[in-house]
Amino acid sequence: KKDLAVEFEDGYLTIKANSEIESSLVAKEFDKCFKLPTTKLDTSKSEAEYLNGILKVSIPYKKDAVKKLKIT
């Protein structure tokens, strides 16, 4: 069994996991923090999904943060 937490606060995305599995090959605890550009991201639309051992975190850009290039 694994406990998983994904949090976004003050511009930091934090992922924490604890596993009850005792193994020399698998870490019992995991904690990782990422600094994200909050002015460019729409954190209210963020999503996290854990399926088949893979964590997918999606945080879309704000519409005004995406630059459009005109190709001539």
mmCIF file of N, CA and C in Angstrom:
data_model
loop_
_atom_site.group_PDB
_atom_site.id
_atom_site.type_symbol
_atom_site.label_atom_id
_atom_site.label_comp_id
_atom_site.label_asym_id
_atom_site.label_seq_id
_atom_site.Cartn_x
_atom_site.Cartn_y
_atom_site.Cartn_z
ATOM 1 N N LYS A 1 0.851 -1.181 0.000
ATOM 2 C CA LYS A 1 0.000 0.000 0.000
ATOM 3 C C LYS A 1 0.888 1.231 0.000
ATOM 4 N N LYS A 2 0.431 2.301 -0.673
ATOM 5 C CA LYS A 2 1.207 3.516 -0.770
ATOM 6 C C LYS A 2 0.321 4.718 -0.454
ATOM 7 N N ASP A 3 0.816 5.632 0.395
ATOM 8 C CA ASP A 3 0.139 6.900 0.658
ATOM 9 C C ASP A 3 0.796 7.951 -0.212
ATOM 10 N N LEU A 4 -0.013 8.740 -0.914
ATOM 11 C CA LEU A 4 0.503 9.707 -1.874
ATOM 12 C C LEU A 4 -0.158 11.053 -1.639
ATOM 13 N N ALA A 5 0.640 12.128 -1.660
ATOM 14 C CA ALA A 5 0.116 13.483 -1.504
ATOM 15 C C ALA A 5 0.749 14.381 -2.561
ATOM 16 N N VAL A 6 -0.085 15.153 -3.243
ATOM 17 C CA VAL A 6 0.369 16.132 -4.227
ATOM 18 C C VAL A 6 -0.203 17.477 -3.796
ATOM 19 N N GLU A 7 0.682 18.445 -3.542
ATOM 20 C CA GLU A 7 0.244 19.758 -3.054
ATOM 21 C C GLU A 7 0.893 20.862 -3.876
ATOM 22 N N PHE A 8 0.158 21.967 -4.042
ATOM 23 C CA PHE A 8 0.700 23.149 -4.704
ATOM 24 C C PHE A 8 0.452 24.336 -3.794
ATOM 25 N N GLU A 9 1.562 24.954 -3.325
ATOM 26 C CA GLU A 9 1.451 26.069 -2.397
ATOM 27 C C GLU A 9 2.637 27.002 -2.553
ATOM 28 N N ASP A 10 2.350 28.293 -2.603
ATOM 29 C CA ASP A 10 3.385 29.335 -2.692
ATOM 30 C C ASP A 10 4.357 29.108 -3.848
ATOM 31 N N GLY A 11 3.845 28.618 -4.979
ATOM 32 C CA GLY A 11 4.679 28.425 -6.157
ATOM 33 C C GLY A 11 5.469 27.126 -6.185
ATOM 34 N N TYR A 12 5.246 26.247 -5.213
ATOM 35 C CA TYR A 12 5.961 24.978 -5.157
ATOM 36 C C TYR A 12 4.995 23.807 -5.286
ATOM 37 N N LEU A 13 5.330 22.875 -6.168
ATOM 38 C CA LEU A 13 4.614 21.620 -6.298
ATOM 39 C C LEU A 13 5.376 20.591 -5.475
ATOM 40 N N THR A 14 4.707 19.999 -4.497
ATOM 41 C CA THR A 14 5.340 19.023 -3.620
ATOM 42 C C THR A 14 4.659 17.670 -3.779
ATOM 43 N N ILE A 15 5.468 16.642 -3.969
ATOM 44 C CA ILE A 15 4.972 15.276 -4.090
ATOM 45 C C ILE A 15 5.591 14.460 -2.961
ATOM 46 N N LYS A 16 4.732 13.810 -2.166
ATOM 47 C CA LYS A 16 5.197 12.985 -1.052
ATOM 48 C C LYS A 16 4.552 11.614 -1.163
ATOM 49 N N ALA A 17 5.337 10.582 -0.905
ATOM 50 C CA ALA A 17 4.816 9.219 -0.930
ATOM 51 C C ALA A 17 5.458 8.411 0.191
ATOM 52 N N ASN A 18 4.662 7.572 0.800
ATOM 53 C CA ASN A 18 5.136 6.642 1.824
ATOM 54 C C ASN A 18 4.666 5.253 1.432
ATOM 55 N N SER A 19 5.552 4.284 1.505
ATOM 56 C CA SER A 19 5.220 2.918 1.138
ATOM 57 C C SER A 19 5.377 2.015 2.348
ATOM 58 N N GLU A 20 4.457 1.077 2.507
ATOM 59 C CA GLU A 20 4.544 0.110 3.597
ATOM 60 C C GLU A 20 5.339 -1.120 3.186
ATOM 61 N N ILE A 21 5.785 -1.169 1.936
ATOM 62 C CA ILE A 21 6.542 -2.316 1.434
ATOM 63 C C ILE A 21 7.973 -2.232 1.951
ATOM 64 N N GLU A 22 8.430 -3.296 2.571
ATOM 65 C CA GLU A 22 9.811 -3.365 3.054
ATOM 66 C C GLU A 22 10.664 -4.041 1.992
ATOM 67 N N SER A 23 11.585 -3.296 1.403
ATOM 68 C CA SER A 23 12.451 -3.847 0.361
ATOM 69 C C SER A 23 13.723 -3.023 0.292
ATOM 70 N N SER A 24 14.817 -3.671 -0.038
ATOM 71 C CA SER A 24 16.069 -2.943 -0.202
ATOM 72 C C SER A 24 16.118 -2.234 -1.550
ATOM 73 N N LEU A 25 15.205 -2.566 -2.463
ATOM 74 C CA LEU A 25 15.185 -1.963 -3.793
ATOM 75 C C LEU A 25 14.211 -0.798 -3.910
ATOM 76 N N VAL A 26 13.286 -0.676 -2.976
ATOM 77 C CA VAL A 26 12.255 0.352 -3.043
ATOM 78 C C VAL A 26 12.407 1.289 -1.847
ATOM 79 N N ALA A 27 12.406 2.592 -2.111
ATOM 80 C CA ALA A 27 12.489 3.565 -1.031
ATOM 81 C C ALA A 27 11.190 3.563 -0.239
ATOM 82 N N LYS A 28 11.290 3.670 1.075
ATOM 83 C CA LYS A 28 10.099 3.689 1.917
ATOM 84 C C LYS A 28 9.428 5.060 1.896
ATOM 85 N N GLU A 29 10.209 6.117 1.780
ATOM 86 C CA GLU A 29 9.659 7.474 1.738
ATOM 87 C C GLU A 29 10.226 8.233 0.543
ATOM 88 N N PHE A 30 9.392 9.089 -0.034
ATOM 89 C CA PHE A 30 9.798 9.912 -1.172
ATOM 90 C C PHE A 30 9.218 11.294 -0.961
ATOM 91 N N ASP A 31 10.039 12.321 -1.192
ATOM 92 C CA ASP A 31 9.610 13.708 -1.026
ATOM 93 C C ASP A 31 10.345 14.549 -2.058
ATOM 94 N N LYS A 32 9.616 15.201 -2.959
ATOM 95 C CA LYS A 32 10.241 16.007 -4.014
ATOM 96 C C LYS A 32 9.461 17.304 -4.166
ATOM 97 N N CYS A 33 10.199 18.392 -4.367
ATOM 98 C CA CYS A 33 9.604 19.717 -4.466
ATOM 99 C C CYS A 33 10.088 20.394 -5.748
ATOM 100 N N PHE A 34 9.169 21.019 -6.490
ATOM 101 C CA PHE A 34 9.491 21.697 -7.746
ATOM 102 C C PHE A 34 8.990 23.141 -7.687
ATOM 103 N N LYS A 35 9.837 24.100 -8.038
ATOM 104 C CA LYS A 35 9.446 25.503 -8.129
ATOM 105 C C LYS A 35 8.828 25.726 -9.504
ATOM 106 N N LEU A 36 7.612 26.288 -9.539
ATOM 107 C CA LEU A 36 6.906 26.506 -10.795
ATOM 108 C C LEU A 36 6.590 27.987 -10.995
ATOM 109 N N PRO A 37 6.507 28.440 -12.246
ATOM 110 C CA PRO A 37 6.204 29.847 -12.539
ATOM 111 C C PRO A 37 4.713 30.135 -12.343
ATOM 112 N N THR A 38 4.327 30.559 -11.157
ATOM 113 C CA THR A 38 2.911 30.725 -10.820
ATOM 114 C C THR A 38 2.208 31.775 -11.661
ATOM 115 N N THR A 39 2.925 32.750 -12.163
ATOM 116 C CA THR A 39 2.278 33.789 -12.971
ATOM 117 C C THR A 39 1.839 33.263 -14.328
ATOM 118 N N LYS A 40 2.373 32.134 -14.756
ATOM 119 C CA LYS A 40 2.049 31.577 -16.066
ATOM 120 C C LYS A 40 1.097 30.379 -15.997
ATOM 121 N N LEU A 41 0.848 29.853 -14.794
ATOM 122 C CA LEU A 41 0.063 28.633 -14.664
ATOM 123 C C LEU A 41 -1.310 28.900 -14.052
ATOM 124 N N ASP A 42 -2.296 28.135 -14.496
ATOM 125 C CA ASP A 42 -3.640 28.212 -13.943
ATOM 126 C C ASP A 42 -3.805 27.047 -12.960
ATOM 127 N N THR A 43 -3.372 27.273 -11.734
ATOM 128 C CA THR A 43 -3.356 26.202 -10.741
ATOM 129 C C THR A 43 -4.759 25.754 -10.324
ATOM 130 N N SER A 44 -5.773 26.576 -10.570
ATOM 131 C CA SER A 44 -7.141 26.185 -10.225
ATOM 132 C C SER A 44 -7.638 25.040 -11.104
ATOM 133 N N LYS A 45 -6.979 24.809 -12.231
ATOM 134 C CA LYS A 45 -7.368 23.735 -13.145
ATOM 135 C C LYS A 45 -6.381 22.560 -13.106
ATOM 136 N N SER A 46 -5.572 22.497 -12.057
ATOM 137 C CA SER A 46 -4.579 21.421 -11.965
ATOM 138 C C SER A 46 -5.252 20.094 -11.626
ATOM 139 N N GLU A 47 -4.639 19.004 -12.117
ATOM 140 C CA GLU A 47 -5.159 17.657 -11.893
ATOM 141 C C GLU A 47 -4.002 16.714 -11.624
ATOM 142 N N ALA A 48 -4.264 15.687 -10.825
ATOM 143 C CA ALA A 48 -3.269 14.638 -10.574
ATOM 144 C C ALA A 48 -3.966 13.295 -10.694
ATOM 145 N N GLU A 49 -3.270 12.346 -11.312
ATOM 146 C CA GLU A 49 -3.821 11.007 -11.505
ATOM 147 C C GLU A 49 -2.718 9.979 -11.253
ATOM 148 N N TYR A 50 -3.030 8.945 -10.487
ATOM 149 C CA TYR A 50 -2.088 7.862 -10.207
ATOM 150 C C TYR A 50 -2.704 6.577 -10.730
ATOM 151 N N LEU A 51 -2.065 5.977 -11.733
ATOM 152 C CA LEU A 51 -2.608 4.781 -12.363
ATOM 153 C C LEU A 51 -1.466 3.839 -12.734
ATOM 154 N N ASN A 52 -1.561 2.607 -12.313
ATOM 155 C CA ASN A 52 -0.565 1.575 -12.617
ATOM 156 C C ASN A 52 0.860 1.987 -12.238
ATOM 157 N N GLY A 53 1.002 2.657 -11.092
ATOM 158 C CA GLY A 53 2.326 3.035 -10.608
ATOM 159 C C GLY A 53 2.902 4.295 -11.217
ATOM 160 N N ILE A 54 2.111 5.017 -12.025
ATOM 161 C CA ILE A 54 2.593 6.239 -12.673
ATOM 162 C C ILE A 54 1.750 7.415 -12.204
ATOM 163 N N LEU A 55 2.430 8.455 -11.707
ATOM 164 C CA LEU A 55 1.765 9.679 -11.282
ATOM 165 C C LEU A 55 1.827 10.697 -12.415
ATOM 166 N N LYS A 56 0.675 11.229 -12.807
ATOM 167 C CA LYS A 56 0.607 12.247 -13.857
ATOM 168 C C LYS A 56 0.002 13.503 -13.245
ATOM 169 N N VAL A 57 0.766 14.605 -13.276
ATOM 170 C CA VAL A 57 0.300 15.886 -12.767
ATOM 171 C C VAL A 57 0.189 16.845 -13.945
ATOM 172 N N SER A 58 -0.981 17.459 -14.109
ATOM 173 C CA SER A 58 -1.214 18.399 -15.212
ATOM 174 C C SER A 58 -1.611 19.750 -14.639
ATOM 175 N N ILE A 59 -0.845 20.790 -15.020
ATOM 176 C CA ILE A 59 -1.162 22.162 -14.630
ATOM 177 C C ILE A 59 -1.107 22.986 -15.908
ATOM 178 N N PRO A 60 -2.259 23.413 -16.423
ATOM 179 C CA PRO A 60 -2.261 24.131 -17.699
ATOM 180 C C PRO A 60 -1.747 25.567 -17.562
ATOM 181 N N TYR A 61 -1.235 26.085 -18.683
ATOM 182 C CA TYR A 61 -0.837 27.489 -18.742
ATOM 183 C C TYR A 61 -2.071 28.378 -18.771
ATOM 184 N N LYS A 62 -1.943 29.590 -18.255
ATOM 185 C CA LYS A 62 -3.001 30.588 -18.404
ATOM 186 C C LYS A 62 -3.058 30.988 -19.868
ATOM 187 N N LYS A 63 -4.229 31.346 -20.335
ATOM 188 C CA LYS A 63 -4.391 31.692 -21.752
ATOM 189 C C LYS A 63 -3.505 32.868 -22.151
ATOM 190 N N ASP A 64 -3.345 33.851 -21.281
ATOM 191 C CA ASP A 64 -2.529 35.024 -21.626
ATOM 192 C C ASP A 64 -1.028 34.759 -21.507
ATOM 193 N N ALA A 65 -0.634 33.602 -20.967
ATOM 194 C CA ALA A 65 0.788 33.289 -20.811
ATOM 195 C C ALA A 65 1.368 32.595 -22.037
ATOM 196 N N VAL A 66 0.504 32.107 -22.900
ATOM 197 C CA VAL A 66 0.953 31.395 -24.101
ATOM 198 C C VAL A 66 1.195 32.408 -25.214
ATOM 199 N N LYS A 67 2.414 32.422 -25.714
ATOM 200 C CA LYS A 67 2.762 33.349 -26.788
ATOM 201 C C LYS A 67 2.435 32.718 -28.133
ATOM 202 N N LYS A 68 1.830 33.509 -28.971
ATOM 203 C CA LYS A 68 1.536 33.026 -30.328
ATOM 204 C C LYS A 68 2.528 33.681 -31.274
ATOM 205 N N LEU A 69 3.094 32.871 -32.128
ATOM 206 C CA LEU A 69 4.061 33.363 -33.098
ATOM 207 C C LEU A 69 3.387 33.488 -34.461
ATOM 208 N N LYS A 70 3.630 34.593 -35.100
ATOM 209 C CA LYS A 70 3.095 34.776 -36.454
ATOM 210 C C LYS A 70 4.188 34.356 -37.441
ATOM 211 N N ILE A 71 3.840 33.410 -38.256
ATOM 212 C CA ILE A 71 4.794 32.906 -39.263
ATOM 213 C C ILE A 71 4.440 33.527 -40.597
ATOM 214 N N THR A 72 5.427 34.167 -41.189
ATOM 215 C CA THR A 72 5.166 34.813 -42.490
ATOM 216 C C THR A 72 5.959 34.154 -43.591
#
